């Protein structure tokens, strides 16, 4: 690196002079840096908005395209102390009669109290219970039989582990000196038996398991509309209904199950969709109609130093809020969504729109800023705009659910299909992007190249001017030396 003689002889501030001489080139660099910053901010703004659009598209709209998404049922039970019912979308509307004849139970074996010298614990060896020779007992569950080998040095705890390996529950109650064995699940399929021959039979007796109290597990039994149904648990899945029983009906008693459209659930589904749509369309309108930021540009580091943090934040927010103002891509997305939401859909020869179901936008003069394209449901207690109107939507869901399901599934599909087109990959945009992300990336790279080019040029200009000033300083130094020498000769 060349040595710089910065005004050592001339006394001039050459650093300041060089900085001033190349200032026009630095301004050009800063111009590109500010443009690059705005491109980066614009990408961030679009990424945030695109993620919200994609969420609506891939989740809400995708799920609500099918009429079955709105086909929600509920079943009321005349005696909820004995049964509860959950209705699936395929459940048949109407009234059914239920009788509960038997509840599912698990098999249970309560062992006899052990007769042994001293208290038996889980650490007690079987030999201390009189099981002196090697033998085996057999636990059979269903069609599977498992032999359990017994030895005198096995502990009660060891025996418990061996029995549990066969797939049943077992415990030894030290307080009552008894074994308790039970099925892990209810129903006849889980029933078990303990058998043995020879010394094994003696071992079962010593363990109190040969003549213990045995209760067989049973299947639940119900009669629904005159037909018998059995289950190993107390839950039944029958023709779209999940029936859970927990008590028997009396003789000649029947429980009434009434299945109908779940008006509130369907209403909440539609309201949830509109709430998400409203929030998104308001945000897009706000971005599109933002005030101009003319005269505002991203700040240089020197400009930021002259301002407070709060001033910098407000300055940058002004720019960021305006980045999508009058954006063509944003306009296209909004226009497509709004048009789809205003669709007229023919069902059984009659045309329906959202207003047919008591769903409308507010009047132009009563709407808030950027809220003119938001929808309000008549009778919605949470909506100050429409809460005083008659609730037409719930009435339609209750009286004509099929029309409601068909209309909204078709409407949602229209919005979904329009966004599908907007999110198609092009030379300017990637798949599932509604904006020209590829184009913005290329513009950013272009500015980065320009910045690098001008930074190199500024550096070259600085070197050029420093070399000129250095040469001048050397010439002055030599002249000063010559003048001093001449003065010395002349006395």
Tab-separated table of C-alpha atoms in Angstrom:
chain	number	residue	atom	x	y	z
A	1	UNK	CA	0.000	0.000	0.000
A	2	UNK	CA	1.361	3.454	-1.003
A	3	UNK	CA	2.457	5.808	1.790
A	4	UNK	CA	0.175	8.865	2.044
A	5	UNK	CA	1.641	12.234	2.972
A	6	UNK	CA	-1.516	13.952	4.223
A	7	UNK	CA	-0.686	17.672	4.330
A	8	UNK	CA	2.558	17.277	6.234
A	9	UNK	CA	4.203	20.013	4.160
A	10	UNK	CA	1.308	21.929	2.653
A	11	UNK	CA	-0.739	21.940	5.838
A	12	UNK	CA	-3.867	21.084	3.860
A	13	UNK	CA	-6.497	18.580	5.152
A	14	UNK	CA	-6.093	16.235	2.203
A	15	UNK	CA	-8.373	13.556	3.754
A	16	UNK	CA	-11.245	16.028	3.796
A	17	UNK	CA	-10.421	17.209	0.290
A	18	UNK	CA	-10.329	13.648	-1.081
A	19	UNK	CA	-13.593	12.860	0.653
A	20	UNK	CA	-15.181	15.918	-0.957
A	21	UNK	CA	-13.731	15.110	-4.389
A	22	UNK	CA	-15.246	11.567	-4.377
A	23	UNK	CA	-18.484	12.585	-2.635
A	24	UNK	CA	-20.488	12.537	-5.855
A	25	UNK	CA	-19.446	8.931	-6.429
A	26	UNK	CA	-20.348	7.996	-2.819
A	27	UNK	CA	-23.785	9.546	-3.298
A	28	UNK	CA	-24.275	7.237	-6.279
A	29	UNK	CA	-23.316	4.235	-4.104
A	30	UNK	CA	-25.650	5.338	-1.325
A	31	UNK	CA	-28.474	5.693	-3.845
A	32	UNK	CA	-28.092	2.062	-4.827
A	33	UNK	CA	-27.740	0.980	-1.187
A	34	UNK	CA	-31.025	2.707	-0.316
A	35	UNK	CA	-32.756	1.139	-3.311
A	36	UNK	CA	-31.449	-2.297	-2.271
A	37	UNK	CA	-32.723	-1.739	1.288
A	38	UNK	CA	-36.199	-0.887	-0.020
A	39	UNK	CA	-36.178	-4.049	-2.153
A	40	UNK	CA	-35.257	-6.105	0.932
A	41	UNK	CA	-38.015	-4.455	2.980
A	42	UNK	CA	-40.486	-5.085	0.175
A	43	UNK	CA	-39.533	-8.764	0.099
A	44	UNK	CA	-40.097	-8.987	3.853
A	45	UNK	CA	-43.489	-7.270	3.534
A	46	UNK	CA	-44.554	-9.683	0.805
A	47	UNK	CA	-43.238	-12.738	2.649
A	48	UNK	CA	-45.298	-11.820	5.712
A	49	UNK	CA	-48.457	-11.186	3.685
A	50	UNK	CA	-47.942	-14.228	1.469
A	51	UNK	CA	-47.669	-16.512	4.508
A	52	UNK	CA	-51.110	-15.312	5.684
A	53	UNK	CA	-52.629	-15.757	2.218
A	54	UNK	CA	-51.108	-19.233	1.954
A	55	UNK	CA	-52.445	-20.183	5.404
A	56	UNK	CA	-55.969	-19.223	4.325
A	57	UNK	CA	-55.457	-21.102	1.062
A	58	UNK	CA	-53.843	-24.320	2.297
A	59	UNK	CA	-55.768	-24.717	5.541
A	60	UNK	CA	-59.126	-22.974	5.790
A	61	UNK	CA	-60.105	-22.863	2.105
A	62	UNK	CA	-58.729	-26.308	1.367
A	63	UNK	CA	-60.689	-27.861	4.249
A	64	UNK	CA	-63.962	-26.044	3.542
A	65	UNK	CA	-64.248	-26.882	-0.179
A	66	UNK	CA	-66.218	-30.042	0.570
A	67	UNK	CA	-69.858	-29.851	1.653
A	68	UNK	CA	-69.057	-32.506	4.281
A	69	UNK	CA	-66.973	-29.892	6.131
A	70	UNK	CA	-70.229	-28.129	7.029
A	71	UNK	CA	-72.278	-31.284	7.554
A	72	UNK	CA	-71.972	-31.304	11.327
A	73	UNK	CA	-74.405	-33.284	13.445
A	74	UNK	CA	-75.242	-33.486	17.116
A	75	UNK	CA	-77.284	-35.992	19.060
A	76	UNK	CA	-79.275	-35.251	22.194
A	77	UNK	CA	-79.789	-38.099	24.679
A	78	UNK	CA	-82.895	-38.360	26.832
A	79	UNK	CA	-80.932	-39.811	29.770
A	80	UNK	CA	-77.320	-38.607	29.866
A	81	UNK	CA	-76.663	-40.491	33.109
A	82	UNK	CA	-76.737	-43.781	31.179
A	83	UNK	CA	-75.367	-42.905	27.748
A	84	UNK	CA	-73.598	-40.202	25.753
A	85	UNK	CA	-73.428	-39.917	21.978
A	86	UNK	CA	-71.136	-38.155	19.509
A	87	UNK	CA	-72.532	-37.803	15.994
A	88	UNK	CA	-70.278	-37.863	12.934
A	89	UNK	CA	-71.150	-36.101	9.670
A	90	UNK	CA	-72.529	-39.341	8.243
A	91	UNK	CA	-75.029	-39.877	11.052
A	92	UNK	CA	-78.646	-40.261	9.986
A	93	UNK	CA	-80.941	-37.420	11.007
A	94	UNK	CA	-83.847	-38.606	13.126
A	95	UNK	CA	-84.806	-40.313	16.391
A	96	UNK	CA	-83.583	-43.732	17.549
A	97	UNK	CA	-84.340	-45.950	20.545
A	98	UNK	CA	-81.617	-47.394	22.757
A	99	UNK	CA	-81.694	-50.126	25.425
A	100	UNK	CA	-78.610	-50.983	27.495
A	101	UNK	CA	-78.692	-54.626	28.518
A	102	UNK	CA	-75.172	-55.273	29.725
A	103	UNK	CA	-71.975	-53.309	30.390
A	104	UNK	CA	-68.529	-54.538	29.422
A	105	UNK	CA	-66.480	-55.835	32.347
A	106	UNK	CA	-62.985	-57.224	32.765
A	107	UNK	CA	-62.216	-60.718	34.044
A	108	UNK	CA	-61.102	-60.751	37.668
A	109	UNK	CA	-59.589	-63.365	39.984
A	110	UNK	CA	-59.382	-62.624	43.710
A	111	UNK	CA	-56.991	-65.078	45.366
A	112	UNK	CA	-57.616	-66.713	48.710
A	113	UNK	CA	-55.788	-65.429	51.764
A	114	UNK	CA	-52.357	-67.099	51.991
A	115	UNK	CA	-51.760	-69.522	54.838
A	116	UNK	CA	-48.097	-69.173	55.729
A	117	UNK	CA	-45.909	-68.865	58.771
A	118	UNK	CA	-45.331	-65.144	59.135
A	119	UNK	CA	-46.326	-62.283	56.834
A	120	UNK	CA	-45.733	-62.817	53.122
A	121	UNK	CA	-44.071	-59.927	51.265
A	122	UNK	CA	-43.009	-59.434	47.659
A	123	UNK	CA	-39.518	-60.528	48.714
A	124	UNK	CA	-40.784	-63.843	50.121
A	125	UNK	CA	-39.451	-66.869	48.218
A	126	UNK	CA	-41.941	-69.445	46.944
A	127	UNK	CA	-40.135	-72.146	48.899
A	128	UNK	CA	-41.287	-70.434	52.085
A	129	UNK	CA	-44.884	-70.937	50.896
A	130	UNK	CA	-44.355	-74.686	50.517
A	131	UNK	CA	-43.525	-74.700	46.780
A	132	UNK	CA	-40.364	-76.784	47.045
A	133	UNK	CA	-39.942	-78.486	43.680
A	134	UNK	CA	-39.724	-77.143	40.152
A	135	UNK	CA	-43.158	-77.031	38.537
A	136	UNK	CA	-45.227	-74.962	36.176
A	137	UNK	CA	-48.619	-73.308	35.921
A	138	UNK	CA	-50.373	-72.324	32.684
A	139	UNK	CA	-52.152	-69.013	31.985
A	140	UNK	CA	-54.507	-69.175	29.016
A	141	UNK	CA	-55.968	-66.050	27.425
A	142	UNK	CA	-58.150	-66.566	24.403
A	143	UNK	CA	-56.442	-69.260	22.335
A	144	UNK	CA	-52.954	-68.475	23.654
A	145	UNK	CA	-51.522	-70.526	26.533
A	146	UNK	CA	-48.304	-69.569	28.335
A	147	UNK	CA	-46.407	-71.813	30.739
A	148	UNK	CA	-44.867	-70.162	33.801
A	149	UNK	CA	-41.999	-72.059	35.434
A	150	UNK	CA	-41.906	-71.932	39.251
A	151	UNK	CA	-38.874	-72.631	41.452
A	152	UNK	CA	-38.379	-72.588	45.210
A	153	UNK	CA	-35.963	-69.639	45.074
A	154	UNK	CA	-38.301	-67.392	43.046
A	155	UNK	CA	-39.706	-64.451	44.984
A	156	UNK	CA	-43.305	-63.278	44.949
A	157	UNK	CA	-42.069	-60.245	42.977
A	158	UNK	CA	-40.458	-62.566	40.401
A	159	UNK	CA	-43.736	-64.450	40.023
A	160	UNK	CA	-45.679	-61.216	39.520
A	161	UNK	CA	-43.295	-60.253	36.709
A	162	UNK	CA	-43.681	-63.619	34.983
A	163	UNK	CA	-47.492	-63.466	35.127
A	164	UNK	CA	-47.554	-59.884	33.808
A	165	UNK	CA	-45.518	-60.977	30.791
A	166	UNK	CA	-48.517	-63.054	29.681
A	167	UNK	CA	-50.613	-59.903	29.201
A	168	UNK	CA	-52.702	-59.663	32.371
A	169	UNK	CA	-52.607	-57.407	35.414
A	170	UNK	CA	-51.484	-58.922	38.721
A	171	UNK	CA	-50.659	-57.577	42.147
A	172	UNK	CA	-49.998	-58.959	45.621
A	173	UNK	CA	-51.719	-57.075	48.447
A	174	UNK	CA	-49.457	-57.506	51.480
A	175	UNK	CA	-52.080	-56.041	53.778
A	176	UNK	CA	-54.711	-58.612	52.818
A	177	UNK	CA	-52.229	-61.379	51.931
A	178	UNK	CA	-53.942	-62.050	48.589
A	179	UNK	CA	-53.084	-62.129	44.895
A	180	UNK	CA	-55.330	-60.141	42.539
A	181	UNK	CA	-55.276	-60.990	38.827
A	182	UNK	CA	-57.341	-59.185	36.175
A	183	UNK	CA	-57.650	-58.706	32.414
A	184	UNK	CA	-56.040	-55.582	30.999
A	185	UNK	CA	-59.083	-54.948	28.834
A	186	UNK	CA	-62.797	-55.622	29.215
A	187	UNK	CA	-64.784	-58.145	27.186
A	188	UNK	CA	-64.932	-61.886	26.745
A	189	UNK	CA	-61.899	-61.979	24.420
A	190	UNK	CA	-59.685	-60.945	27.337
A	191	UNK	CA	-60.829	-63.689	29.733
A	192	UNK	CA	-58.085	-65.861	31.229
A	193	UNK	CA	-57.679	-69.054	33.235
A	194	UNK	CA	-54.923	-70.386	35.486
A	195	UNK	CA	-54.466	-74.179	35.384
A	196	UNK	CA	-51.853	-76.734	36.378
A	197	UNK	CA	-51.289	-80.430	36.990
A	198	UNK	CA	-49.268	-82.344	39.542
A	199	UNK	CA	-47.022	-80.148	41.641
A	200	UNK	CA	-48.185	-77.127	39.668
A	201	UNK	CA	-51.717	-77.711	40.930
A	202	UNK	CA	-50.335	-77.790	44.472
A	203	UNK	CA	-48.468	-74.533	43.776
A	204	UNK	CA	-51.699	-72.826	42.613
A	205	UNK	CA	-53.325	-73.916	45.842
A	206	UNK	CA	-50.406	-72.635	47.933
A	207	UNK	CA	-50.663	-69.278	46.113
A	208	UNK	CA	-54.375	-69.061	46.805
A	209	UNK	CA	-55.146	-69.016	43.059
A	210	UNK	CA	-56.688	-72.480	42.646
A	211	UNK	CA	-59.996	-71.806	44.356
A	212	UNK	CA	-60.017	-68.016	44.371
A	213	UNK	CA	-63.096	-65.986	43.468
A	214	UNK	CA	-63.305	-65.696	39.662
A	215	UNK	CA	-65.499	-63.245	37.746
A	216	UNK	CA	-65.571	-63.652	33.968
A	217	UNK	CA	-65.271	-60.594	31.758
A	218	UNK	CA	-68.318	-59.795	29.649
A	219	UNK	CA	-69.111	-57.867	26.477
A	220	UNK	CA	-71.396	-54.864	26.496
A	221	UNK	CA	-74.813	-55.469	24.920
A	222	UNK	CA	-77.182	-52.828	23.619
A	223	UNK	CA	-80.310	-52.870	21.492
A	224	UNK	CA	-80.560	-49.987	19.013
A	225	UNK	CA	-83.818	-49.718	17.087
A	226	UNK	CA	-84.530	-53.391	17.837
A	227	UNK	CA	-81.130	-54.703	16.646
A	228	UNK	CA	-78.602	-56.302	19.005
A	229	UNK	CA	-75.032	-54.974	19.162
A	230	UNK	CA	-72.097	-56.249	21.214
A	231	UNK	CA	-68.744	-54.673	22.099
A	232	UNK	CA	-65.753	-55.647	24.220
A	233	UNK	CA	-65.797	-52.070	25.547
A	234	UNK	CA	-68.623	-49.758	26.559
A	235	UNK	CA	-68.263	-47.849	23.297
A	236	UNK	CA	-70.127	-48.611	20.082
A	237	UNK	CA	-69.631	-47.123	16.619
A	238	UNK	CA	-72.866	-47.567	14.666
A	239	UNK	CA	-73.894	-45.771	11.479
A	240	UNK	CA	-72.153	-42.483	12.231
A	241	UNK	CA	-72.851	-42.505	15.981
A	242	UNK	CA	-70.312	-43.167	18.726
A	243	UNK	CA	-72.354	-44.394	21.669
A	244	UNK	CA	-70.802	-44.644	25.140
A	245	UNK	CA	-72.851	-46.479	27.795
A	246	UNK	CA	-72.268	-46.446	31.549
A	247	UNK	CA	-75.480	-47.774	33.183
A	248	UNK	CA	-78.192	-50.327	32.391
A	249	UNK	CA	-81.697	-49.351	31.386
A	250	UNK	CA	-84.573	-50.637	33.443
A	251	UNK	CA	-86.987	-53.243	32.107
A	252	UNK	CA	-89.157	-51.739	29.331
A	253	UNK	CA	-87.111	-48.514	29.500
A	254	UNK	CA	-85.703	-46.985	26.337
A	255	UNK	CA	-83.410	-44.005	25.835
A	256	UNK	CA	-84.217	-41.633	22.974
A	257	UNK	CA	-81.378	-40.462	20.706
A	258	UNK	CA	-82.275	-37.486	18.502
A	259	UNK	CA	-79.810	-36.558	15.755
A	260	UNK	CA	-79.998	-33.304	13.806
A	261	UNK	CA	-77.810	-30.643	12.203
A	262	UNK	CA	-75.524	-28.962	14.732
A	263	UNK	CA	-76.590	-25.425	13.858
A	264	UNK	CA	-74.106	-23.743	16.195
A	265	UNK	CA	-71.158	-25.789	14.920
A	266	UNK	CA	-71.972	-25.031	11.269
A	267	UNK	CA	-72.506	-21.353	12.102
A	268	UNK	CA	-69.129	-21.200	13.891
A	269	UNK	CA	-67.410	-22.805	10.900
A	270	UNK	CA	-68.780	-20.157	8.518
A	271	UNK	CA	-68.123	-17.351	10.995
A	272	UNK	CA	-64.544	-18.541	11.482
A	273	UNK	CA	-63.930	-18.488	7.731
A	274	UNK	CA	-65.351	-14.975	7.361
A	275	UNK	CA	-63.358	-13.720	10.353
A	276	UNK	CA	-60.099	-14.922	8.796
A	277	UNK	CA	-61.063	-13.557	5.379
A	278	UNK	CA	-62.009	-10.167	6.872
A	279	UNK	CA	-58.719	-9.805	8.726
A	280	UNK	CA	-56.759	-10.621	5.576
A	281	UNK	CA	-58.738	-8.418	3.191
A	282	UNK	CA	-58.508	-5.486	5.621
A	283	UNK	CA	-54.748	-5.882	5.870
A	284	UNK	CA	-54.413	-6.033	2.086
A	285	UNK	CA	-56.631	-2.957	1.624
A	286	UNK	CA	-54.575	-1.135	4.262
A	287	UNK	CA	-51.324	-1.959	2.475
A	288	UNK	CA	-52.723	-1.064	-0.940
A	289	UNK	CA	-54.264	2.246	0.204
A	290	UNK	CA	-51.306	3.315	2.350
A	291	UNK	CA	-50.243	6.952	2.328
A	292	UNK	CA	-47.362	7.844	0.052
A	293	UNK	CA	-43.861	8.041	1.522
A	294	UNK	CA	-42.594	10.416	-1.136
A	295	UNK	CA	-39.458	12.159	0.056
A	296	UNK	CA	-38.597	9.371	2.505
A	297	UNK	CA	-35.645	7.107	1.761
A	298	UNK	CA	-33.780	4.578	3.926
A	299	UNK	CA	-31.246	6.317	6.167
A	300	UNK	CA	-27.490	6.035	5.949
A	301	UNK	CA	-25.523	5.218	9.096
A	302	UNK	CA	-24.446	8.880	9.322
A	303	UNK	CA	-28.068	10.042	9.047
A	304	UNK	CA	-29.160	7.620	11.779
A	305	UNK	CA	-26.485	8.925	14.129
A	306	UNK	CA	-28.014	12.378	13.873
A	307	UNK	CA	-31.454	11.089	14.935
A	308	UNK	CA	-32.904	9.434	18.029
A	309	UNK	CA	-33.903	5.755	17.931
A	310	UNK	CA	-37.570	6.759	18.046
A	311	UNK	CA	-37.124	9.140	15.122
A	312	UNK	CA	-35.364	6.439	13.094
A	313	UNK	CA	-38.148	3.933	13.861
A	314	UNK	CA	-40.891	6.356	12.782
A	315	UNK	CA	-38.964	7.287	9.625
A	316	UNK	CA	-38.487	3.673	8.574
A	317	UNK	CA	-42.076	2.711	9.465
A	318	UNK	CA	-43.320	5.445	7.144
A	319	UNK	CA	-41.424	3.820	4.285
A	320	UNK	CA	-42.290	0.209	5.179
A	321	UNK	CA	-46.004	0.961	5.479
A	322	UNK	CA	-46.039	2.315	1.925
A	323	UNK	CA	-44.050	-0.413	0.166
A	324	UNK	CA	-47.105	-2.209	-1.282
A	325	UNK	CA	-49.060	0.961	-2.022
A	326	UNK	CA	-50.837	0.583	-5.385
A	327	UNK	CA	-48.944	-2.669	-5.980
A	328	UNK	CA	-50.163	-4.452	-9.117
A	329	UNK	CA	-49.810	-7.976	-7.718
A	330	UNK	CA	-51.641	-7.007	-4.560
A	331	UNK	CA	-54.421	-5.440	-6.597
A	332	UNK	CA	-54.775	-8.631	-8.648
A	333	UNK	CA	-54.997	-10.875	-5.582
A	334	UNK	CA	-57.542	-8.657	-3.841
A	335	UNK	CA	-59.658	-8.261	-6.972
A	336	UNK	CA	-59.817	-12.017	-7.513
A	337	UNK	CA	-60.801	-12.751	-3.911
A	338	UNK	CA	-63.423	-10.000	-3.816
A	339	UNK	CA	-64.955	-11.127	-7.113
A	340	UNK	CA	-65.150	-14.735	-5.927
A	341	UNK	CA	-66.817	-13.682	-2.677
A	342	UNK	CA	-69.453	-11.779	-4.648
A	343	UNK	CA	-70.322	-14.844	-6.742
A	344	UNK	CA	-73.929	-15.744	-7.525
A	345	UNK	CA	-74.332	-19.507	-7.195
A	346	UNK	CA	-77.242	-21.462	-8.647
A	347	UNK	CA	-78.659	-24.241	-6.480
A	348	UNK	CA	-81.717	-26.201	-7.626
A	349	UNK	CA	-82.653	-23.497	-10.109
A	350	UNK	CA	-82.320	-20.586	-7.660
A	351	UNK	CA	-79.464	-18.076	-7.414
A	352	UNK	CA	-77.838	-17.349	-4.055
A	353	UNK	CA	-75.248	-14.834	-2.869
A	354	UNK	CA	-73.839	-14.169	0.580
A	355	UNK	CA	-76.625	-11.656	1.179
A	356	UNK	CA	-79.133	-14.521	0.763
A	357	UNK	CA	-77.816	-15.800	4.096
A	358	UNK	CA	-77.766	-12.436	5.848
A	359	UNK	CA	-74.078	-11.780	5.179
A	360	UNK	CA	-73.229	-8.351	3.781
A	361	UNK	CA	-70.612	-5.620	3.702
A	362	UNK	CA	-71.387	-2.445	5.624
A	363	UNK	CA	-72.490	0.708	3.827
A	364	UNK	CA	-69.791	2.926	2.354
A	365	UNK	CA	-70.250	5.706	4.892
A	366	UNK	CA	-70.527	3.489	7.990
A	367	UNK	CA	-67.456	1.382	7.212
A	368	UNK	CA	-64.195	2.090	8.987
A	369	UNK	CA	-60.931	2.745	7.180
A	370	UNK	CA	-60.125	-0.136	4.817
A	371	UNK	CA	-63.138	-2.122	6.114
A	372	UNK	CA	-65.470	-1.650	3.129
A	373	UNK	CA	-64.827	-5.183	1.854
A	374	UNK	CA	-65.330	-6.932	5.189
A	375	UNK	CA	-68.436	-9.109	5.688
A	376	UNK	CA	-70.847	-8.981	8.619
A	377	UNK	CA	-73.302	-11.682	9.691
A	378	UNK	CA	-76.752	-10.417	10.606
A	379	UNK	CA	-77.501	-11.124	14.261
A	380	UNK	CA	-73.871	-11.700	15.232
A	381	UNK	CA	-73.777	-10.530	18.838
A	382	UNK	CA	-70.038	-9.829	18.563
A	383	UNK	CA	-70.434	-7.497	15.568
A	384	UNK	CA	-71.607	-3.979	16.334
A	385	UNK	CA	-72.432	-3.386	12.654
A	386	UNK	CA	-74.970	-6.222	12.300
A	387	UNK	CA	-75.874	-7.464	15.781
A	388	UNK	CA	-79.280	-5.750	15.685
A	389	UNK	CA	-80.437	-7.567	12.537
A	390	UNK	CA	-82.384	-10.833	12.413
A	391	UNK	CA	-80.159	-13.924	12.380
A	392	UNK	CA	-80.884	-15.263	8.903
A	393	UNK	CA	-77.863	-17.567	8.679
A	394	UNK	CA	-78.795	-19.750	11.647
A	395	UNK	CA	-82.358	-19.972	10.394
A	396	UNK	CA	-81.136	-21.148	6.989
A	397	UNK	CA	-78.792	-23.721	8.552
A	398	UNK	CA	-81.662	-25.138	10.603
A	399	UNK	CA	-84.316	-25.094	7.854
A	400	UNK	CA	-82.282	-25.832	4.697
A	401	UNK	CA	-78.832	-27.150	5.630
A	402	UNK	CA	-78.148	-28.734	2.228
A	403	UNK	CA	-78.445	-25.378	0.463
A	404	UNK	CA	-76.129	-23.784	3.008
A	405	UNK	CA	-73.557	-26.587	2.649
A	406	UNK	CA	-73.664	-26.461	-1.159
A	407	UNK	CA	-73.423	-22.674	-1.356
A	408	UNK	CA	-70.469	-22.231	0.961
A	409	UNK	CA	-68.485	-25.179	-0.379
A	410	UNK	CA	-68.917	-23.751	-3.897
A	411	UNK	CA	-68.059	-20.205	-2.793
A	412	UNK	CA	-64.927	-21.352	-0.971
A	413	UNK	CA	-63.899	-23.407	-4.007
A	414	UNK	CA	-64.169	-20.284	-6.192
A	415	UNK	CA	-61.831	-18.371	-3.868
A	416	UNK	CA	-59.486	-21.370	-3.651
A	417	UNK	CA	-59.323	-21.832	-7.424
A	418	UNK	CA	-58.588	-18.148	-8.003
A	419	UNK	CA	-55.695	-18.256	-5.517
A	420	UNK	CA	-54.435	-21.454	-7.133
A	421	UNK	CA	-54.026	-19.547	-10.404
A	422	UNK	CA	-52.379	-16.613	-8.643
A	423	UNK	CA	-49.923	-18.958	-6.925
A	424	UNK	CA	-48.842	-20.803	-10.063
A	425	UNK	CA	-45.132	-20.710	-10.832
A	426	UNK	CA	-44.011	-18.292	-13.587
A	427	UNK	CA	-40.745	-16.828	-14.808
A	428	UNK	CA	-41.266	-14.012	-12.284
A	429	UNK	CA	-42.675	-15.928	-9.306
A	430	UNK	CA	-42.244	-19.238	-7.485
A	431	UNK	CA	-45.015	-21.729	-6.774
A	432	UNK	CA	-47.345	-20.720	-3.908
A	433	UNK	CA	-46.250	-17.093	-4.154
A	434	UNK	CA	-48.729	-14.385	-5.182
A	435	UNK	CA	-45.966	-11.866	-5.850
A	436	UNK	CA	-42.924	-11.682	-8.145
A	437	UNK	CA	-40.392	-13.077	-5.695
A	438	UNK	CA	-37.969	-14.150	-8.447
A	439	UNK	CA	-38.040	-10.674	-9.943
A	440	UNK	CA	-37.398	-9.010	-6.579
A	441	UNK	CA	-34.480	-11.349	-5.930
A	442	UNK	CA	-32.959	-10.475	-9.297
A	443	UNK	CA	-33.410	-6.756	-8.621
A	444	UNK	CA	-31.684	-7.166	-5.268
A	445	UNK	CA	-28.747	-8.989	-6.888
A	446	UNK	CA	-28.542	-6.273	-9.572
A	447	UNK	CA	-28.255	-3.550	-6.927
A	448	UNK	CA	-25.624	-5.569	-5.076
A	449	UNK	CA	-23.543	-5.703	-8.264
A	450	UNK	CA	-23.958	-1.957	-8.811
A	451	UNK	CA	-22.951	-1.222	-5.225
A	452	UNK	CA	-19.830	-3.390	-5.545
A	453	UNK	CA	-18.965	-1.669	-8.830
A	454	UNK	CA	-19.315	1.842	-7.415
A	455	UNK	CA	-17.496	0.982	-4.197
A	456	UNK	CA	-14.565	-0.206	-6.326
A	457	UNK	CA	-14.778	2.989	-8.384
A	458	UNK	CA	-14.805	5.170	-5.246
A	459	UNK	CA	-11.756	3.309	-3.968
A	460	UNK	CA	-9.967	3.860	-7.286
A	461	UNK	CA	-10.803	7.571	-7.209
A	462	UNK	CA	-9.550	7.873	-3.657
A	463	UNK	CA	-6.282	6.219	-4.633
A	464	UNK	CA	-6.003	8.541	-7.627
A	465	UNK	CA	-6.429	11.726	-5.614
A	466	UNK	CA	-4.262	10.555	-2.751
A	467	UNK	CA	-1.494	9.824	-5.250
A	468	UNK	CA	-1.854	13.367	-6.625
A	469	UNK	CA	-1.680	14.960	-3.189
A	470	UNK	CA	1.213	12.735	-2.193
A	471	UNK	CA	3.138	13.827	-5.291
A	472	UNK	CA	2.354	17.443	-4.447
A	473	UNK	CA	3.554	17.002	-0.868
A	474	UNK	CA	6.800	15.413	-2.100
A	475	UNK	CA	7.344	18.253	-4.595
A	476	UNK	CA	6.751	20.873	-1.888
A	477	UNK	CA	9.051	18.995	0.444
A	478	UNK	CA	11.804	18.945	-2.170
A	479	UNK	CA	11.234	22.647	-2.958
A	480	UNK	CA	11.407	23.477	0.738
A	481	UNK	CA	14.659	21.558	1.066
A	482	UNK	CA	16.171	23.359	-1.967
A	483	UNK	CA	15.071	26.758	-0.627
A	484	UNK	CA	16.583	26.025	2.758
A	485	UNK	CA	19.882	24.957	1.142
A	486	UNK	CA	20.038	28.085	-1.017
A	487	UNK	CA	19.306	30.268	1.981
A	488	UNK	CA	22.193	28.583	3.801
A	489	UNK	CA	24.613	29.288	0.977
A	490	UNK	CA	23.637	32.945	0.820
A	491	UNK	CA	24.263	33.344	4.518
